[in-house]
C-alpha cells in the first residue's frame, strides 16, 4: 500500500503541475509583440535618416541666381536661408539646417552648386563644383538620383544662371 502511495506522489505531482500550468496560468506574451516593436523602432530610425517625399512643396520658382550670389546662402548667417544647387536648380534646405548649416555634415554643398561632388558621393571641397560633365554614367545616375531626391523634399527657389553648359562626352 505504501508503494502505491509513493507511485501516486511520483507521477501525480508532475501531472498536477503540468495540468495547472497549462490550463490555469495566464497566457505568456507572444513573441510577435517584440518583433513588432523592433520593426517599429527600425522604421522610426530610418525615418530620421531618410525623410519621405513631402506633399506640401510650393511650385518651383525660376528666380535667377549667380554662383557668386548663391554663396551668401551657405548657412553662415542664421538670418538667411540655406540653399543648395544641383544641376543648376536651387533648393531651399533651411529646414535641415542641422545637416546643411554651419558645422553640418553636408555644409560643403551649401551656398554653391556641388553637382559633381554629389554625383561622386564625395565630401571633398575640390569636388563640390557645378561641372559634372566628366562624370561616368554610374556617377551621373547617382547625381540624377540626388536631384530627384531633393525635388521631392525641398522647394526649388531658383536657377543658377551662370553655370557653363555641361558638355557630356559621347
Tab-separated table of C-alpha atoms in Angstrom:
chain	number	residue	atom	x	y	z
A	1	UNK	CA	0.000	0.000	0.000
A	2	UNK	CA	2.873	2.361	0.773
A	3	UNK	CA	4.421	1.704	-2.639
A	4	UNK	CA	1.127	2.614	-4.346
A	5	UNK	CA	1.107	5.895	-2.416
A	6	UNK	CA	4.726	6.643	-3.462
A	7	UNK	CA	3.903	5.914	-7.128
A	8	UNK	CA	0.905	8.241	-6.897
A	9	UNK	CA	3.089	11.017	-5.500
A	10	UNK	CA	5.901	10.483	-8.020
A	11	UNK	CA	3.585	10.539	-11.038
A	12	UNK	CA	0.739	12.599	-9.615
A	13	UNK	CA	2.586	15.760	-8.620
A	14	UNK	CA	4.252	16.349	-12.002
A	15	UNK	CA	0.953	15.639	-13.732
A	16	UNK	CA	-0.826	18.037	-11.369
A	17	UNK	CA	1.720	20.851	-12.042
A	18	UNK	CA	1.573	20.265	-15.784
A	19	UNK	CA	-2.208	20.495	-15.841
A	20	UNK	CA	-2.222	23.502	-13.532
A	21	UNK	CA	0.417	25.318	-15.613
A	22	UNK	CA	-1.286	24.560	-18.913
A	23	UNK	CA	-4.888	25.340	-18.002
A	24	UNK	CA	-4.786	27.710	-15.046
A	25	UNK	CA	-1.788	30.009	-15.710
A	26	UNK	CA	-2.257	33.291	-17.573
A	27	UNK	CA	-1.071	33.119	-21.195
A	28	UNK	CA	2.522	34.126	-21.880
A	29	UNK	CA	3.048	37.172	-24.094
A	30	UNK	CA	3.510	36.262	-27.718
A	31	UNK	CA	6.943	36.923	-29.211
A	32	UNK	CA	5.330	38.772	-32.151
A	33	UNK	CA	4.847	41.833	-29.952
A	34	UNK	CA	8.612	42.020	-29.519
A	35	UNK	CA	9.134	41.740	-33.266
A	36	UNK	CA	6.515	44.421	-33.945
A	37	UNK	CA	8.209	46.780	-31.514
A	38	UNK	CA	11.575	46.129	-33.117
A	39	UNK	CA	10.168	46.720	-36.611
A	40	UNK	CA	8.539	49.944	-35.432
A	41	UNK	CA	11.797	51.107	-33.869
A	42	UNK	CA	13.664	50.332	-37.100
A	43	UNK	CA	11.118	52.292	-39.142
A	44	UNK	CA	11.428	55.249	-36.765
A	45	UNK	CA	15.214	55.248	-37.016
A	46	UNK	CA	15.068	55.001	-40.815
A	47	UNK	CA	12.573	57.842	-40.896
A	48	UNK	CA	15.024	60.146	-39.161
A	49	UNK	CA	17.681	59.285	-41.708
A	50	UNK	CA	15.626	59.342	-44.878
A	51	UNK	CA	12.591	61.608	-44.842
A	52	UNK	CA	9.685	60.643	-47.088
A	53	UNK	CA	8.668	62.853	-50.014
A	54	UNK	CA	6.699	65.935	-48.998
A	55	UNK	CA	3.185	66.746	-50.131
A	56	UNK	CA	3.365	70.463	-49.247
A	57	UNK	CA	6.028	71.728	-51.658
A	58	UNK	CA	5.492	75.004	-53.478
A	59	UNK	CA	5.585	75.237	-57.234
A	60	UNK	CA	9.178	75.566	-58.470
A	61	UNK	CA	10.416	79.124	-58.919
A	62	UNK	CA	12.914	80.252	-61.512
A	63	UNK	CA	14.400	83.258	-59.730
A	64	UNK	CA	17.868	83.865	-61.183
A	65	UNK	CA	20.979	83.323	-59.029
A	66	UNK	CA	24.594	83.670	-59.968
A	67	UNK	CA	27.162	81.378	-58.372
A	68	UNK	CA	28.508	84.441	-56.533
A	69	UNK	CA	25.042	85.358	-55.177
A	70	UNK	CA	24.457	81.766	-54.087
A	71	UNK	CA	27.493	81.935	-51.749
A	72	UNK	CA	25.628	84.171	-49.277
A	73	UNK	CA	23.185	81.288	-48.561
A	74	UNK	CA	25.799	78.898	-47.140
A	75	UNK	CA	24.395	78.695	-43.603
A	76	UNK	CA	26.944	81.015	-42.008
A	77	UNK	CA	24.319	83.752	-41.454
A	78	UNK	CA	21.405	82.402	-39.370
A	79	UNK	CA	19.120	85.185	-40.632
A	80	UNK	CA	19.354	83.896	-44.225
A	81	UNK	CA	18.009	80.689	-45.752
A	82	UNK	CA	20.332	77.861	-46.754
A	83	UNK	CA	20.416	76.970	-50.448
A	84	UNK	CA	21.955	74.034	-52.286
A	85	UNK	CA	22.100	73.913	-56.065
A	86	UNK	CA	22.055	70.669	-58.040
A	87	UNK	CA	22.350	70.736	-61.817
A	88	UNK	CA	21.522	74.448	-61.656
A	89	UNK	CA	18.280	74.111	-59.661
A	90	UNK	CA	18.457	75.954	-56.326
A	91	UNK	CA	16.824	74.137	-53.386
A	92	UNK	CA	15.895	75.707	-50.045
A	93	UNK	CA	17.266	73.259	-47.443
A	94	UNK	CA	16.877	75.619	-44.464
A	95	UNK	CA	14.594	73.234	-42.569
A	96	UNK	CA	17.536	70.794	-42.414
A	97	UNK	CA	19.986	73.385	-41.090
A	98	UNK	CA	21.409	70.752	-38.737
A	99	UNK	CA	22.721	68.945	-41.819
A	100	UNK	CA	23.388	71.771	-44.302
A	101	UNK	CA	24.092	74.649	-41.905
A	102	UNK	CA	27.385	75.732	-40.401
A	103	UNK	CA	29.165	72.663	-38.988
A	104	UNK	CA	26.665	70.271	-40.594
A	105	UNK	CA	27.812	67.102	-42.305
A	106	UNK	CA	26.715	68.338	-45.765
A	107	UNK	CA	27.548	72.019	-45.309
A	108	UNK	CA	30.139	71.550	-48.065
A	109	UNK	CA	27.246	71.803	-50.571
A	110	UNK	CA	25.536	74.847	-49.003
A	111	UNK	CA	25.742	78.108	-50.913
A	112	UNK	CA	27.021	76.513	-54.097
A	113	UNK	CA	26.285	74.089	-56.877
A	114	UNK	CA	28.140	70.949	-55.841
A	115	UNK	CA	26.707	68.665	-58.503
A	116	UNK	CA	29.970	66.899	-59.262
A	117	UNK	CA	30.571	66.058	-55.584
A	118	UNK	CA	27.061	64.670	-55.200
A	119	UNK	CA	27.492	62.502	-58.286
A	120	UNK	CA	30.815	61.211	-56.987
A	121	UNK	CA	29.441	60.818	-53.433
A	122	UNK	CA	32.361	62.962	-52.345
A	123	UNK	CA	32.622	65.460	-49.496
A	124	UNK	CA	35.936	66.831	-50.743
A	125	UNK	CA	35.812	70.608	-51.301
A	126	UNK	CA	37.503	70.266	-54.691
A	127	UNK	CA	34.645	68.023	-55.886
A	128	UNK	CA	31.838	70.362	-54.743
A	129	UNK	CA	31.687	72.169	-58.097
A	130	UNK	CA	28.975	72.584	-60.723
A	131	UNK	CA	30.839	70.978	-63.646
A	132	UNK	CA	29.628	67.383	-63.779
A	133	UNK	CA	30.238	66.857	-67.486
A	134	UNK	CA	33.046	64.340	-66.956
A	135	UNK	CA	31.120	62.045	-64.605
A	136	UNK	CA	30.881	58.449	-65.829
A	137	UNK	CA	27.399	57.021	-66.366
A	138	UNK	CA	27.169	55.363	-62.950
A	139	UNK	CA	28.008	58.637	-61.155
A	140	UNK	CA	25.661	60.541	-63.441
A	141	UNK	CA	22.892	58.228	-62.264
A	142	UNK	CA	23.824	58.993	-58.638
A	143	UNK	CA	23.613	62.722	-59.416
A	144	UNK	CA	20.227	62.260	-61.103
A	145	UNK	CA	19.023	60.313	-58.053
A	146	UNK	CA	20.130	63.144	-55.754
A	147	UNK	CA	18.335	65.696	-57.921
A	148	UNK	CA	15.187	63.583	-57.814
A	149	UNK	CA	15.503	63.141	-54.039
A	150	UNK	CA	15.836	66.904	-53.468
A	151	UNK	CA	12.998	67.692	-55.907
A	152	UNK	CA	10.612	65.611	-53.815
A	153	UNK	CA	11.670	67.077	-50.446
A	154	UNK	CA	12.775	70.700	-50.862
A	155	UNK	CA	11.319	73.743	-52.601
A	156	UNK	CA	13.069	74.912	-55.751
A	157	UNK	CA	13.586	78.643	-55.253
A	158	UNK	CA	15.514	79.480	-58.397
A	159	UNK	CA	18.005	78.620	-61.074
A	160	UNK	CA	21.725	79.348	-61.354
A	161	UNK	CA	22.212	81.431	-64.480
A	162	UNK	CA	25.976	81.459	-64.918
A	163	UNK	CA	26.809	77.759	-64.970
A	164	UNK	CA	28.522	76.927	-68.263
A	165	UNK	CA	26.653	74.476	-70.460
A	166	UNK	CA	27.585	70.952	-69.464
A	167	UNK	CA	29.181	69.019	-72.300
A	168	UNK	CA	28.926	65.255	-71.846
A	169	UNK	CA	31.453	63.174	-73.784
A	170	UNK	CA	29.844	60.924	-76.371
